[in-house]
JSON list of C-alpha atoms in Angstrom, two decimals:
[
{"chain": "A", "resi": 1, "resn": "MET", "atom": "CA", "xyz": [-0.01, 0.00, 0.01]},
{"chain": "A", "resi": 2, "resn": "ALA", "atom": "CA", "xyz": [2.79, 2.44, 0.83]},
{"chain": "A", "resi": 3, "resn": "ARG", "atom": "CA", "xyz": [4.26, 1.92, -2.63]},
{"chain": "A", "resi": 4, "resn": "GLU", "atom": "CA", "xyz": [0.88, 2.58, -4.29]},
{"chain": "A", "resi": 5, "resn": "ILE", "atom": "CA", "xyz": [0.39, 5.73, -2.24]},
{"chain": "A", "resi": 6, "resn": "ALA", "atom": "CA", "xyz": [3.86, 6.99, -3.10]},
{"chain": "A", "resi": 7, "resn": "GLU", "atom": "CA", "xyz": [3.21, 6.37, -6.80]},
{"chain": "A", "resi": 8, "resn": "ILE", "atom": "CA", "xyz": [-0.15, 8.15, -6.72]},
{"chain": "A", "resi": 9, "resn": "ARG", "atom": "CA", "xyz": [1.40, 11.04, -4.78]},
{"chain": "A", "resi": 10, "resn": "ARG", "atom": "CA", "xyz": [4.11, 11.30, -7.45]},
{"chain": "A", "resi": 11, "resn": "GLN", "atom": "CA", "xyz": [1.47, 11.36, -10.19]},
{"chain": "A", "resi": 12, "resn": "ILE", "atom": "CA", "xyz": [-0.48, 14.08, -8.44]},
{"chain": "A", "resi": 13, "resn": "GLU", "atom": "CA", "xyz": [2.67, 16.15, -7.96]},
{"chain": "A", "resi": 14, "resn": "GLN", "atom": "CA", "xyz": [3.49, 15.74, -11.68]},
{"chain": "A", "resi": 15, "resn": "ILE", "atom": "CA", "xyz": [0.02, 16.95, -12.55]},
{"chain": "A", "resi": 16, "resn": "ARG", "atom": "CA", "xyz": [0.42, 19.92, -10.19]},
{"chain": "A", "resi": 17, "resn": "GLY", "atom": "CA", "xyz": [3.69, 20.77, -11.93]},
{"chain": "A", "resi": 18, "resn": "ARG", "atom": "CA", "xyz": [2.12, 20.60, -15.38]},
{"chain": "A", "resi": 19, "resn": "LEU", "atom": "CA", "xyz": [-0.81, 22.70, -14.18]},
{"chain": "A", "resi": 20, "resn": "ALA", "atom": "CA", "xyz": [1.61, 25.32, -12.82]},
{"chain": "A", "resi": 21, "resn": "ASP", "atom": "CA", "xyz": [3.32, 25.40, -16.22]},
{"chain": "A", "resi": 22, "resn": "LEU", "atom": "CA", "xyz": [-0.03, 25.84, -17.93]},
{"chain": "A", "resi": 23, "resn": "TYR", "atom": "CA", "xyz": [-0.98, 28.60, -15.48]},
{"chain": "A", "resi": 24, "resn": "ARG", "atom": "CA", "xyz": [2.14, 30.47, -16.47]},
{"chain": "A", "resi": 25, "resn": "SER", "atom": "CA", "xyz": [1.69, 29.87, -20.18]},
{"chain": "A", "resi": 26, "resn": "VAL", "atom": "CA", "xyz": [-1.86, 31.27, -20.22]},
{"chain": "A", "resi": 27, "resn": "ASN", "atom": "CA", "xyz": [-1.13, 33.93, -17.61]},
{"chain": "A", "resi": 28, "resn": "ILE", "atom": "CA", "xyz": [-3.67, 32.72, -15.02]},
{"chain": "A", "resi": 29, "resn": "GLY", "atom": "CA", "xyz": [-1.89, 34.50, -12.16]},
{"chain": "A", "resi": 30, "resn": "ALA", "atom": "CA", "xyz": [-2.21, 37.86, -13.86]},
{"chain": "A", "resi": 31, "resn": "GLU", "atom": "CA", "xyz": [-5.85, 37.17, -14.70]},
{"chain": "A", "resi": 32, "resn": "LYS", "atom": "CA", "xyz": [-6.57, 36.34, -11.04]},
{"chain": "A", "resi": 33, "resn": "THR", "atom": "CA", "xyz": [-4.88, 39.55, -9.96]},
{"chain": "A", "resi": 34, "resn": "ARG", "atom": "CA", "xyz": [-6.84, 41.55, -12.54]},
{"chain": "A", "resi": 35, "resn": "LEU", "atom": "CA", "xyz": [-10.09, 39.99, -11.32]},
{"chain": "A", "resi": 36, "resn": "ALA", "atom": "CA", "xyz": [-9.29, 40.82, -7.70]},
{"chain": "A", "resi": 37, "resn": "ASP", "atom": "CA", "xyz": [-8.46, 44.41, -8.67]},
{"chain": "A", "resi": 38, "resn": "LEU", "atom": "CA", "xyz": [-11.70, 44.84, -10.58]},
{"chain": "A", "resi": 39, "resn": "GLU", "atom": "CA", "xyz": [-13.73, 43.33, -7.76]},
{"chain": "A", "resi": 40, "resn": "GLN", "atom": "CA", "xyz": [-12.01, 45.70, -5.33]},
{"chain": "A", "resi": 41, "resn": "GLN", "atom": "CA", "xyz": [-13.00, 48.65, -7.55]},
{"chain": "A", "resi": 42, "resn": "THR", "atom": "CA", "xyz": [-16.66, 47.78, -7.04]},
{"chain": "A", "resi": 43, "resn": "TYR", "atom": "CA", "xyz": [-16.29, 48.49, -3.31]},
{"chain": "A", "resi": 44, "resn": "ALA", "atom": "CA", "xyz": [-15.25, 52.10, -3.89]},
{"chain": "A", "resi": 45, "resn": "ASP", "atom": "CA", "xyz": [-17.91, 54.67, -3.02]},
{"chain": "A", "resi": 46, "resn": "ASN", "atom": "CA", "xyz": [-17.50, 56.52, -6.31]},
{"chain": "A", "resi": 47, "resn": "PHE", "atom": "CA", "xyz": [-17.69, 53.36, -8.45]},
{"chain": "A", "resi": 48, "resn": "TRP", "atom": "CA", "xyz": [-21.48, 53.23, -8.62]},
{"chain": "A", "resi": 49, "resn": "GLY", "atom": "CA", "xyz": [-21.86, 56.76, -10.01]},
{"chain": "A", "resi": 50, "resn": "ASP", "atom": "CA", "xyz": [-20.67, 55.99, -13.55]},
{"chain": "A", "resi": 51, "resn": "GLN", "atom": "CA", "xyz": [-23.10, 53.64, -15.31]},
{"chain": "A", "resi": 52, "resn": "GLU", "atom": "CA", "xyz": [-20.84, 53.16, -18.34]},
{"chain": "A", "resi": 53, "resn": "ASN", "atom": "CA", "xyz": [-17.88, 52.17, -16.15]},
{"chain": "A", "resi": 54, "resn": "ILE", "atom": "CA", "xyz": [-20.10, 49.87, -14.07]},
{"chain": "A", "resi": 55, "resn": "MET", "atom": "CA", "xyz": [-21.13, 48.00, -17.17]},
{"chain": "A", "resi": 56, "resn": "LYS", "atom": "CA", "xyz": [-17.57, 47.80, -18.50]},
{"chain": "A", "resi": 57, "resn": "VAL", "atom": "CA", "xyz": [-16.11, 46.58, -15.21]},
{"chain": "A", "resi": 58, "resn": "ASN", "atom": "CA", "xyz": [-18.90, 44.06, -14.57]},
{"chain": "A", "resi": 59, "resn": "GLN", "atom": "CA", "xyz": [-18.51, 42.64, -18.08]},
{"chain": "A", "resi": 60, "resn": "GLU", "atom": "CA", "xyz": [-14.76, 42.23, -17.53]},
{"chain": "A", "resi": 61, "resn": "ILE", "atom": "CA", "xyz": [-15.37, 40.59, -14.13]},
{"chain": "A", "resi": 62, "resn": "SER", "atom": "CA", "xyz": [-17.83, 38.18, -15.73]},
{"chain": "A", "resi": 63, "resn": "ARG", "atom": "CA", "xyz": [-15.41, 37.37, -18.57]},
{"chain": "A", "resi": 64, "resn": "LEU", "atom": "CA", "xyz": [-12.55, 36.72, -16.16]},
{"chain": "A", "resi": 65, "resn": "ARG", "atom": "CA", "xyz": [-14.66, 34.56, -13.84]},
{"chain": "A", "resi": 66, "resn": "LYS", "atom": "CA", "xyz": [-15.79, 32.48, -16.78]},
{"chain": "A", "resi": 67, "resn": "LYS", "atom": "CA", "xyz": [-12.21, 32.12, -18.03]},
{"chain": "A", "resi": 68, "resn": "LEU", "atom": "CA", "xyz": [-10.81, 31.23, -14.59]},
{"chain": "A", "resi": 69, "resn": "ALA", "atom": "CA", "xyz": [-13.57, 28.87, -13.43]},
{"chain": "A", "resi": 70, "resn": "PRO", "atom": "CA", "xyz": [-12.24, 25.70, -15.11]},
{"chain": "A", "resi": 71, "resn": "TRP", "atom": "CA", "xyz": [-8.70, 26.39, -13.89]},
{"chain": "A", "resi": 72, "resn": "ILE", "atom": "CA", "xyz": [-9.85, 26.96, -10.32]},
{"chain": "A", "resi": 73, "resn": "SER", "atom": "CA", "xyz": [-12.03, 23.86, -10.47]},
{"chain": "A", "resi": 74, "resn": "LEU", "atom": "CA", "xyz": [-9.15, 21.71, -11.72]},
{"chain": "A", "resi": 75, "resn": "ASP", "atom": "CA", "xyz": [-6.89, 23.08, -9.02]},
{"chain": "A", "resi": 76, "resn": "CYS", "atom": "CA", "xyz": [-9.51, 22.20, -6.37]},
{"chain": "A", "resi": 77, "resn": "GLU", "atom": "CA", "xyz": [-9.94, 18.68, -7.79]},
{"chain": "A", "resi": 78, "resn": "ILE", "atom": "CA", "xyz": [-6.19, 18.10, -7.57]},
{"chain": "A", "resi": 79, "resn": "ASP", "atom": "CA", "xyz": [-6.15, 19.38, -3.97]},
{"chain": "A", "resi": 80, "resn": "ASP", "atom": "CA", "xyz": [-9.10, 17.10, -3.15]},
{"chain": "A", "resi": 81, "resn": "ALA", "atom": "CA", "xyz": [-7.32, 14.08, -4.63]},
{"chain": "A", "resi": 82, "resn": "MET", "atom": "CA", "xyz": [-4.21, 14.81, -2.56]},
{"chain": "A", "resi": 83, "resn": "THR", "atom": "CA", "xyz": [-6.28, 15.29, 0.60]},
{"chain": "A", "resi": 84, "resn": "LEU", "atom": "CA", "xyz": [-8.11, 12.02, 0.02]},
{"chain": "A", "resi": 85, "resn": "LEU", "atom": "CA", "xyz": [-4.78, 10.29, -0.53]},
{"chain": "A", "resi": 86, "resn": "GLU", "atom": "CA", "xyz": [-3.41, 11.68, 2.74]},
{"chain": "A", "resi": 87, "resn": "ILE", "atom": "CA", "xyz": [-6.51, 10.53, 4.62]},
{"chain": "A", "resi": 88, "resn": "ALA", "atom": "CA", "xyz": [-6.23, 7.07, 3.05]},
{"chain": "A", "resi": 89, "resn": "GLN", "atom": "CA", "xyz": [-2.60, 6.90, 4.13]},
{"chain": "A", "resi": 90, "resn": "GLU", "atom": "CA", "xyz": [-3.33, 8.04, 7.69]},
{"chain": "A", "resi": 91, "resn": "GLU", "atom": "CA", "xyz": [-6.18, 5.59, 8.10]},
{"chain": "A", "resi": 92, "resn": "GLY", "atom": "CA", "xyz": [-4.51, 2.74, 6.21]},
{"chain": "A", "resi": 93, "resn": "ASP", "atom": "CA", "xyz": [-7.50, 2.59, 3.89]},
{"chain": "A", "resi": 94, "resn": "ASN", "atom": "CA", "xyz": [-6.51, 1.50, 0.42]},
{"chain": "A", "resi": 95, "resn": "SER", "atom": "CA", "xyz": [-10.12, 1.07, -0.71]},
{"chain": "A", "resi": 96, "resn": "VAL", "atom": "CA", "xyz": [-10.16, 4.64, -2.05]},
{"chain": "A", "resi": 97, "resn": "LEU", "atom": "CA", "xyz": [-6.94, 4.31, -4.04]},
{"chain": "A", "resi": 98, "resn": "SER", "atom": "CA", "xyz": [-8.74, 3.20, -7.19]},
{"chain": "A", "resi": 99, "resn": "GLU", "atom": "CA", "xyz": [-11.09, 6.17, -6.82]},
{"chain": "A", "resi": 100, "resn": "ILE", "atom": "CA", "xyz": [-8.13, 8.52, -6.55]},
{"chain": "A", "resi": 101, "resn": "GLU", "atom": "CA", "xyz": [-6.45, 6.92, -9.55]},
{"chain": "A", "resi": 102, "resn": "GLY", "atom": "CA", "xyz": [-9.69, 7.43, -11.48]},
{"chain": "A", "resi": 103, "resn": "GLN", "atom": "CA", "xyz": [-9.71, 11.09, -10.49]},
{"chain": "A", "resi": 104, "resn": "ILE", "atom": "CA", "xyz": [-6.14, 11.69, -11.56]},
{"chain": "A", "resi": 105, "resn": "GLY", "atom": "CA", "xyz": [-6.78, 9.79, -14.78]},
{"chain": "A", "resi": 106, "resn": "SER", "atom": "CA", "xyz": [-9.44, 12.36, -15.62]},
{"chain": "A", "resi": 107, "resn": "PHE", "atom": "CA", "xyz": [-7.01, 15.27, -15.25]}
]
């Protein structure tokens, strides 16, 4: 079981590495920062006075959320797989290993 867990952990780490490379290649970090900046703008008192700007900013927020959603979801799925693997290791439960392997196979 320890060998299987180590192999699955290695596979998950490889996937994380590839995902980090993809993040960089499509500039996900900058897009997340841009989204956070735009969302912060909506909290400013003077933001809601300019209808044209409201529409422009909200459209950009919507576009960024839609673009980032699959990346964020994939990142969460990878984290979930690693967490499940850690729980399986702690509890000595290898019954979930095939489920985890199925998850990482879908990445």
